[in-house]
Coordinates of C-alpha atoms in Angstrom, one line a residue:
X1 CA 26.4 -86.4 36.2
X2 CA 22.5 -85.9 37.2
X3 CA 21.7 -82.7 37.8
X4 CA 19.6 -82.4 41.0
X5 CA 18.1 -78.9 41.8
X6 CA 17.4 -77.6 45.5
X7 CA 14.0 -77.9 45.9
X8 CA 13.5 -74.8 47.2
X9 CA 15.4 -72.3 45.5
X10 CA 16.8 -72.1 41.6
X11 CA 20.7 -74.2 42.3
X12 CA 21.6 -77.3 40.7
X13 CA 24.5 -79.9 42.3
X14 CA 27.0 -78.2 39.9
X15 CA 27.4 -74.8 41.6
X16 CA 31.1 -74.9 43.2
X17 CA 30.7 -75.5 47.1
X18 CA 27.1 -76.7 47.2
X19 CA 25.5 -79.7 48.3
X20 CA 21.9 -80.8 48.1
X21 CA 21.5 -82.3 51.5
X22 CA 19.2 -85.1 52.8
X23 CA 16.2 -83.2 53.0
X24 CA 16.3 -81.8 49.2
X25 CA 17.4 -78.4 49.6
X26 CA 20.9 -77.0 49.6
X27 CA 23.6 -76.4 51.5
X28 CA 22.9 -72.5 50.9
X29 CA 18.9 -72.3 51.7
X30 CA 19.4 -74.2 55.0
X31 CA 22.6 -71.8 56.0
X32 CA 19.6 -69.2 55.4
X33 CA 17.0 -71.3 57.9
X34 CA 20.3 -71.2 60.5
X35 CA 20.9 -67.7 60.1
X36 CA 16.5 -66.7 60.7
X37 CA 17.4 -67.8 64.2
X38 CA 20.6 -65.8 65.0
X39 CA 20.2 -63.3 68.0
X40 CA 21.4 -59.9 66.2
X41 CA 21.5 -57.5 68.7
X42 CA 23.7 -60.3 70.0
X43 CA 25.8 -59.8 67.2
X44 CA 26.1 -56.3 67.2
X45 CA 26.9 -56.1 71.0
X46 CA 29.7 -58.1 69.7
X47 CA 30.5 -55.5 67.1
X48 CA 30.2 -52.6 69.6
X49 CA 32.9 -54.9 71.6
X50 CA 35.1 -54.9 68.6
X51 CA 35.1 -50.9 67.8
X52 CA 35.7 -50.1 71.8
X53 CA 38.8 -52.8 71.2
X54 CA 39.7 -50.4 67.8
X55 CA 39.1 -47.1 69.6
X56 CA 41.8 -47.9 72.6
X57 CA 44.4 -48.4 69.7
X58 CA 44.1 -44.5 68.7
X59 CA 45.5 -45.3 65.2
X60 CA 45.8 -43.5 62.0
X61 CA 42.9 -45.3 60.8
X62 CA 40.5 -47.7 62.4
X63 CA 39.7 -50.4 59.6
X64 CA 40.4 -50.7 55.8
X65 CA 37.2 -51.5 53.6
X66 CA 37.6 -52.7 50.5
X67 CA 34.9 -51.2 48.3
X68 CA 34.3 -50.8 44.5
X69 CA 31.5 -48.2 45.1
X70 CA 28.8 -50.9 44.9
X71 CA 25.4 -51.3 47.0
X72 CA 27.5 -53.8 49.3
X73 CA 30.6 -51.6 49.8
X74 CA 28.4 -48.5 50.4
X75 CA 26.8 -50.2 52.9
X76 CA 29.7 -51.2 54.6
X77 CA 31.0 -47.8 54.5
X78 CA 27.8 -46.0 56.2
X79 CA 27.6 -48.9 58.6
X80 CA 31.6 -48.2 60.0
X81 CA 30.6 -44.4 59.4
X82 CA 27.8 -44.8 61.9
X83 CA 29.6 -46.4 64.1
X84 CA 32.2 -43.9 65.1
X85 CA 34.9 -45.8 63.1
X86 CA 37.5 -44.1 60.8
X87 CA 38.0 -46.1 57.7
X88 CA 40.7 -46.3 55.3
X89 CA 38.2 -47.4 51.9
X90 CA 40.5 -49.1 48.9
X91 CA 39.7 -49.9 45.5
X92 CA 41.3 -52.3 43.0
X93 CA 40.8 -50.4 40.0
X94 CA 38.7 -52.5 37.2
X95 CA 40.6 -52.1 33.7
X96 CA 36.9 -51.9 32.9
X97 CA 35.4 -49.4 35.1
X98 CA 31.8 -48.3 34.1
X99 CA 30.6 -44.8 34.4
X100 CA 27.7 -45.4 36.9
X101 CA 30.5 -47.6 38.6
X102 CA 33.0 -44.6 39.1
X103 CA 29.7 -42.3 39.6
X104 CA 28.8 -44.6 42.5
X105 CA 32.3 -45.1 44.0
X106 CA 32.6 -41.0 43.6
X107 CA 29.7 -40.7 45.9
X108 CA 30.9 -43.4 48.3
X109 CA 34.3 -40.9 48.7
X110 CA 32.0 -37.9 49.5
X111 CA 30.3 -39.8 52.4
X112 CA 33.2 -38.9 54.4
X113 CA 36.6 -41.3 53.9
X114 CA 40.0 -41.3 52.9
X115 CA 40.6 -43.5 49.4
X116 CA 42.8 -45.8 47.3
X117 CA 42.5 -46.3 43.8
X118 CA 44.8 -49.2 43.1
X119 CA 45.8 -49.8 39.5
X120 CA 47.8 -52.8 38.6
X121 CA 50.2 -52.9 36.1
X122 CA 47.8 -52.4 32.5
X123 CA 50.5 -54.9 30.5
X124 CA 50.3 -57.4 33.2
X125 CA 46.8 -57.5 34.3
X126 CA 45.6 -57.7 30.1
X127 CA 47.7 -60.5 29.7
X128 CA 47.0 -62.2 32.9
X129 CA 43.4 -62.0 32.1
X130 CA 43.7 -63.4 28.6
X131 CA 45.6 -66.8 29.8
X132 CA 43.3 -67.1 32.7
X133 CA 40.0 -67.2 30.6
X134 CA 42.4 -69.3 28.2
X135 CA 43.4 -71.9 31.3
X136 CA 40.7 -71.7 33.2
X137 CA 37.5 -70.5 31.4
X138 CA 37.6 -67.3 33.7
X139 CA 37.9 -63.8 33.0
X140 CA 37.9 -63.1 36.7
X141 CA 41.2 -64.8 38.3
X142 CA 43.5 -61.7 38.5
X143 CA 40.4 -59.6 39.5
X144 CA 40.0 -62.0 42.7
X145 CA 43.4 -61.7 43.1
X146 CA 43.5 -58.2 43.0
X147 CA 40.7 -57.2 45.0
X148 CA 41.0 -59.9 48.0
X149 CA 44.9 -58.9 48.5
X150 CA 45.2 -55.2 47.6
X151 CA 42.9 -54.2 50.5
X152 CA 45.1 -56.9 53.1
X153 CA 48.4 -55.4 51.2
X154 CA 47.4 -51.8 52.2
X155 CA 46.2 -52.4 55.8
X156 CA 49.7 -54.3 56.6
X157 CA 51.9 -51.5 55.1
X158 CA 50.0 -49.2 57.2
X159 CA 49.9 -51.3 60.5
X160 CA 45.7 -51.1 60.7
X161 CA 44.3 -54.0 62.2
X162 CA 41.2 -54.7 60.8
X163 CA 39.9 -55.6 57.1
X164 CA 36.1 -55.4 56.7
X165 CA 34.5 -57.0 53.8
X166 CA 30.6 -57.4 53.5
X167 CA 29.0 -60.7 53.5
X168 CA 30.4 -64.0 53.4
X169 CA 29.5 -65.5 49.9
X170 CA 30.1 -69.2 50.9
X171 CA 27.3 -68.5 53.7
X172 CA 24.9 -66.8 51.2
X173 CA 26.0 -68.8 47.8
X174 CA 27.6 -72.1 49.1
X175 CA 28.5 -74.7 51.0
X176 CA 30.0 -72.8 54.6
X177 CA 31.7 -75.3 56.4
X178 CA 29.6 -75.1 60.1
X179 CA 32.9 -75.9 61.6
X180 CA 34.8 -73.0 60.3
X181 CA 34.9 -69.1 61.7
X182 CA 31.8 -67.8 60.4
X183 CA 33.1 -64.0 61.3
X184 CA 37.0 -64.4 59.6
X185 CA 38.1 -64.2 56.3
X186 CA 41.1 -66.0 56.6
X187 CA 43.4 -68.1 54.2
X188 CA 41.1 -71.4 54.5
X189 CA 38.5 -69.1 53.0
X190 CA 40.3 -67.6 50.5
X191 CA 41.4 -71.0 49.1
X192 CA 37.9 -72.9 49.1
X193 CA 35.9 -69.4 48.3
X194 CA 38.2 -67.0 46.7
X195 CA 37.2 -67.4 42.7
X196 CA 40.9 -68.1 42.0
X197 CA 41.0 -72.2 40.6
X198 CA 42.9 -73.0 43.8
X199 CA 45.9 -70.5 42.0
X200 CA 47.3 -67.8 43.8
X201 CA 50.0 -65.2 42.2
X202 CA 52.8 -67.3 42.2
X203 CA 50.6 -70.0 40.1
X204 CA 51.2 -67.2 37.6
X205 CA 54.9 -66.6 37.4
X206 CA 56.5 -66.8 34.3
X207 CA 58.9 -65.5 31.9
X208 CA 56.6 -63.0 30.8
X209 CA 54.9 -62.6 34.3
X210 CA 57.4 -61.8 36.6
X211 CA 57.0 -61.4 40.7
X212 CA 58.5 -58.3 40.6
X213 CA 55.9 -56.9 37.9
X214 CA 52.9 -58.7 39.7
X215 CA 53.6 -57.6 43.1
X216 CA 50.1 -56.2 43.1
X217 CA 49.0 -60.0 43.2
X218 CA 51.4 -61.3 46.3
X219 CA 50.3 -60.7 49.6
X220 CA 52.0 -58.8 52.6
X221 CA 54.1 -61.8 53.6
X222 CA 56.0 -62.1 50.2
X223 CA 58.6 -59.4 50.5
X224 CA 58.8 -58.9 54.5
X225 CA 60.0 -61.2 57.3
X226 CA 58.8 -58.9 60.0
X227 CA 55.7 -58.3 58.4
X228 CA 52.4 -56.7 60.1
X229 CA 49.4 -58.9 59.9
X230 CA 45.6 -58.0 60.1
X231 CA 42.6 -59.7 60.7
X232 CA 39.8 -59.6 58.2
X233 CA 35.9 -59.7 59.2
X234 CA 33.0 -60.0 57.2
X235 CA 30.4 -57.0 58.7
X236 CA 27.5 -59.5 57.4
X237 CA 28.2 -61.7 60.3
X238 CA 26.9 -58.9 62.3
X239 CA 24.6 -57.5 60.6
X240 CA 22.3 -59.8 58.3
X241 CA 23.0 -59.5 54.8
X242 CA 20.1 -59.1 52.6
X243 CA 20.9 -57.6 48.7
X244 CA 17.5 -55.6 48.6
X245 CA 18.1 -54.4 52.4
X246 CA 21.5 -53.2 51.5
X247 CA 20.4 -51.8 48.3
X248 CA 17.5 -49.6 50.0
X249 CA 20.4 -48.2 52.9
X250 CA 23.1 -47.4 49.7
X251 CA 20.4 -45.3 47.7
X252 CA 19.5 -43.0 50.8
X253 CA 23.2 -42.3 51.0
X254 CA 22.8 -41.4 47.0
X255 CA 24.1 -44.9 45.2
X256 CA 22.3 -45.3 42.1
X257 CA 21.0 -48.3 40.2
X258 CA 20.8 -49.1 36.4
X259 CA 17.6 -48.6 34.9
X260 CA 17.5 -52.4 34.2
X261 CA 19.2 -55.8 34.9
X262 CA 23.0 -56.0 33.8
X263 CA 23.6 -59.1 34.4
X264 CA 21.1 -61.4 36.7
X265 CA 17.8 -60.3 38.2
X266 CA 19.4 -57.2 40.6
X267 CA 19.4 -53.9 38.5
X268 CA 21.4 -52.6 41.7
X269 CA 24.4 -55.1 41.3
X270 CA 27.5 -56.3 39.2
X271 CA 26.9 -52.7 37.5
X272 CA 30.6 -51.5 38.0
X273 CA 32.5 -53.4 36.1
X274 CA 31.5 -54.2 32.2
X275 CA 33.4 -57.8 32.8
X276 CA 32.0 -59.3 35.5
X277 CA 28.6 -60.1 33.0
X278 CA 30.7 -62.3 31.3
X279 CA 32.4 -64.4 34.7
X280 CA 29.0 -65.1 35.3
X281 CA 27.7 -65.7 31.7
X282 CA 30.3 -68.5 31.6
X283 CA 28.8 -70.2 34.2
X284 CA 26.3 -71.7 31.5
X285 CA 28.9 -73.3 29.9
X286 CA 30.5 -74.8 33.2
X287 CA 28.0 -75.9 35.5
X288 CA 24.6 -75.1 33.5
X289 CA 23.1 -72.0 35.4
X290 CA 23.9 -68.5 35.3
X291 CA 23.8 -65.0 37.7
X292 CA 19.9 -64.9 37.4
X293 CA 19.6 -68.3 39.1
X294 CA 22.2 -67.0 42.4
X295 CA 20.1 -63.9 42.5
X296 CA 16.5 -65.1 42.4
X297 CA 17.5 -67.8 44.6
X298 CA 18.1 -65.1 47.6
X299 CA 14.6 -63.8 46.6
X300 CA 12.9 -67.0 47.0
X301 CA 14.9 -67.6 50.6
X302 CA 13.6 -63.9 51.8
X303 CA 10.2 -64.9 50.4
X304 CA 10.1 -62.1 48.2
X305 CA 9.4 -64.5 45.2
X306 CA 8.1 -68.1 44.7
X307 CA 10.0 -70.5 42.9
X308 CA 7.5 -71.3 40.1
X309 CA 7.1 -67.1 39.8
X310 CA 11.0 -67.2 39.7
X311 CA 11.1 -70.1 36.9
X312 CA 8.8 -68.0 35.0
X313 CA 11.2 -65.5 35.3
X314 CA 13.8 -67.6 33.6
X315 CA 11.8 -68.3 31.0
X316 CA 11.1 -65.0 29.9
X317 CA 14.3 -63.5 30.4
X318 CA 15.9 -66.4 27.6
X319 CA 19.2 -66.3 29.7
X320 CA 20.7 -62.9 27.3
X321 CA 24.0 -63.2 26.4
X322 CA 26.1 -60.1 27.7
X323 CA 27.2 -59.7 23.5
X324 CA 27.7 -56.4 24.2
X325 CA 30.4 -56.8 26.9
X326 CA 31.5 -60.2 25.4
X327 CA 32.7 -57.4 22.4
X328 CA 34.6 -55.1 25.0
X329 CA 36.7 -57.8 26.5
X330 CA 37.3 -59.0 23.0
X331 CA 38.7 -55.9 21.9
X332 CA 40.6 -55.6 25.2
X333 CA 42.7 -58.9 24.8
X334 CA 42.9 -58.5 21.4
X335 CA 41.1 -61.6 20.5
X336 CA 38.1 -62.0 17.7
X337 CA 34.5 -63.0 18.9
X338 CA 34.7 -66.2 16.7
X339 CA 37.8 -66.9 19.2
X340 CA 36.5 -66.2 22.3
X341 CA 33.5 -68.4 21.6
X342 CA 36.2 -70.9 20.7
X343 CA 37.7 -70.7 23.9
X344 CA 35.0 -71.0 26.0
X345 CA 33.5 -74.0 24.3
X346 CA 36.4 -75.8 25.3
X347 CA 35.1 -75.1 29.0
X348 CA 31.4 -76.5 28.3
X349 CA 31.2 -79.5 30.9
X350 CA 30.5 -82.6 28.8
X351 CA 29.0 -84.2 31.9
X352 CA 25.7 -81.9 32.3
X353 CA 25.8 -80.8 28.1
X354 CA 24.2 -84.0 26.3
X355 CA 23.6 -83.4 22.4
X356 CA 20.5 -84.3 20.6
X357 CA 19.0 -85.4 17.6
X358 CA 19.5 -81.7 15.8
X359 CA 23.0 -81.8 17.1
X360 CA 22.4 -79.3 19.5
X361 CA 23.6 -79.1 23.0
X362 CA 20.9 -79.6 26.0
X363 CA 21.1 -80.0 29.7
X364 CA 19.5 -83.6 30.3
X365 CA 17.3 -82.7 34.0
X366 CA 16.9 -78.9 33.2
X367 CA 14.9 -77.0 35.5
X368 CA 12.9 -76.3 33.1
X369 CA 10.8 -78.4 30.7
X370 CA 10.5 -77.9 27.2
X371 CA 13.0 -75.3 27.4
X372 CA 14.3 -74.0 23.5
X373 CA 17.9 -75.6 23.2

């Protein structure tokens, strides 16, 4: 496999859900062009629609929004807030949590909302995680699992209609089918966008894993034949989604950054979990880019960045391995670090990893040249 890279932004081919299209660039910059030209007062008419359509209901609570006390989840809390709707905000609790992550979800509570901190099952979860980064090359299954069906889980046990996530990632990150509902999160989503290897919790059922002790991972339908269903929205189809945008509302309302990158380019993102560094480090191995490339690439579509600036940027950063978390989640599954490298070498992709003369691996096409294999 040739790797061919947009030629406008920082993504190769290899990135799930993308296509370089006819004209060179990707599937993800030109879902950027289309969305320049979208009428947003439009769109929020339409969302003013949809609260007067909540408001008639007089419920308990209005919406449920799933938040881990990030930028994104903030945002979508003060946006609802603003709007005169009552949220119900609920968390899937990372075995992982990090201490500006709970600081930052602390200060989402005080905005104004009720909240669910939703553990799963310790025993479970640890060894879920374990045989999905041993299946799959992903430490991040049972968190996708978790965090796209707790939120839907609650909202049908308490009859609330609405589910409101932030943006839609396969507009912003991948290929968005333009047929598809643009606005709803719904089980065609889930399965080409959710993160999970096509699995969902019965995938994971075994004599070790049983339904009854993963019920955290089955949706509402599992256990119920009169169940209560609700409909889940992403808030970014109306109201445009930009990281830094988001990121400059959240820190008014007292969210707080890291003093430097985590993981990627954002020192505002992926800073509540110590685990998420290494979903994204794996990339490498898989598909031969990592989180630095997803986030520069939304600089260079808001023109905030050119691309050679952003290649620079590559260079210099020397794509740093998160060694430190890589040790966490070793001690948490109970694995060495000469093991987990193991296991993740059996994920590099032999058809964009070439060796050469040293007998070192290389990406043949690399963005770019020279780079120090």
């Amino acid at each position: 496999m040739k790797l061919i890279w947009c030629k406008n932004c920082l993504l190769p081919n290899s990135r799930p859900n993308l296509i370089i299209e006819k004209n060179g660039s990707c599937s993800a910059c030109n879902n950027f062009s289309i969305k320049e030209k979208i009428n947003w007062k439009k769109r929020e008419d339409e969302f003013l629609s949809l609260i007067k359509k909540i408001k008639k209901k007089n419920l308990r609570y209005d919406c449920v929004i799933p938040v881990s006390g990030g930028k994104d989840s903030t945002w979508q809390t003060v946006k609802c807030l603003e709007y005169g709707l009552n949220p119900l905000t609920v968390t899937w609790r990372s075995p992982q949590r990090t201490k500006i992550g709970q600081q930052n979800l602390d200060n989402l509570i005080s905005l104004g909302v009720d909240h669910i901190d939703w553990s799963v099952n310790p025993k479970i979860e640890k060894k879920m995680t374990l045989e999905s980064f041993k299946k799959h090359g992903s430490v991040a299954i049972p968190m996708h699992l978790a965090l796209f069906n707790i939120p839907v889980l609650v909202a049908s046990h308490f009859r609330i209609p609405y589910v409101i996530w932030g943006e839609n990632s396969a507009v912003e990150y991948g290929n968005f089918n333009k047929k598809d509902n643009q606005k709803i999160l719904n089980e065609k989503w889930y399965k080409n966008y959710g993160v999970t290897h096509n699995t969902k919790a019965k995938d994971w059922v075994s004599k070790s894993l049983s339904k009854k002790k993963m019920s955290s991972y089955f949706d509402y339908k599992s256990y119920q034949k009169n169940y209560f269903k609700p409909e889940s929205i992403f808030l970014g189809y109306f109201f445009k989604w930009d990281p830094q945008q988001t990121y400059k509302i959240s820190k008014k309302f007292g969210f707080k950054a890291e003093k430097s990158a985590r993981t990627g380019y954002y020192k505002f993102a992926d800073i509540d979990d110590y685990f998420i560094s290494i979903h994204h480090w794996l990339k490498w191995y898989k598909f031969g880019f990592t989180r630095i490339f997803d986030n520069l690439s939304l600089e260079i579509r808001n023109k905030r960045v050119s691309r050679d600036r952003a290649i620079k940027l590559i260079r210099s950063d020397g794509l740093k391995m998160p060694i430190n978390d890589i040790k966490k989640f070793c001690e948490y599954t109970d694995i060495s670090l000469n093991k987990f490298f193991k296991i993740a070498e059996k994920f590099r992709n032999k058809k964009i990893w070439k060796v050469n003369e040293n007998k070192k691996f290389y990406i043949e096409n690399f963005i770019i040249n020279n780079w120090k294999w």
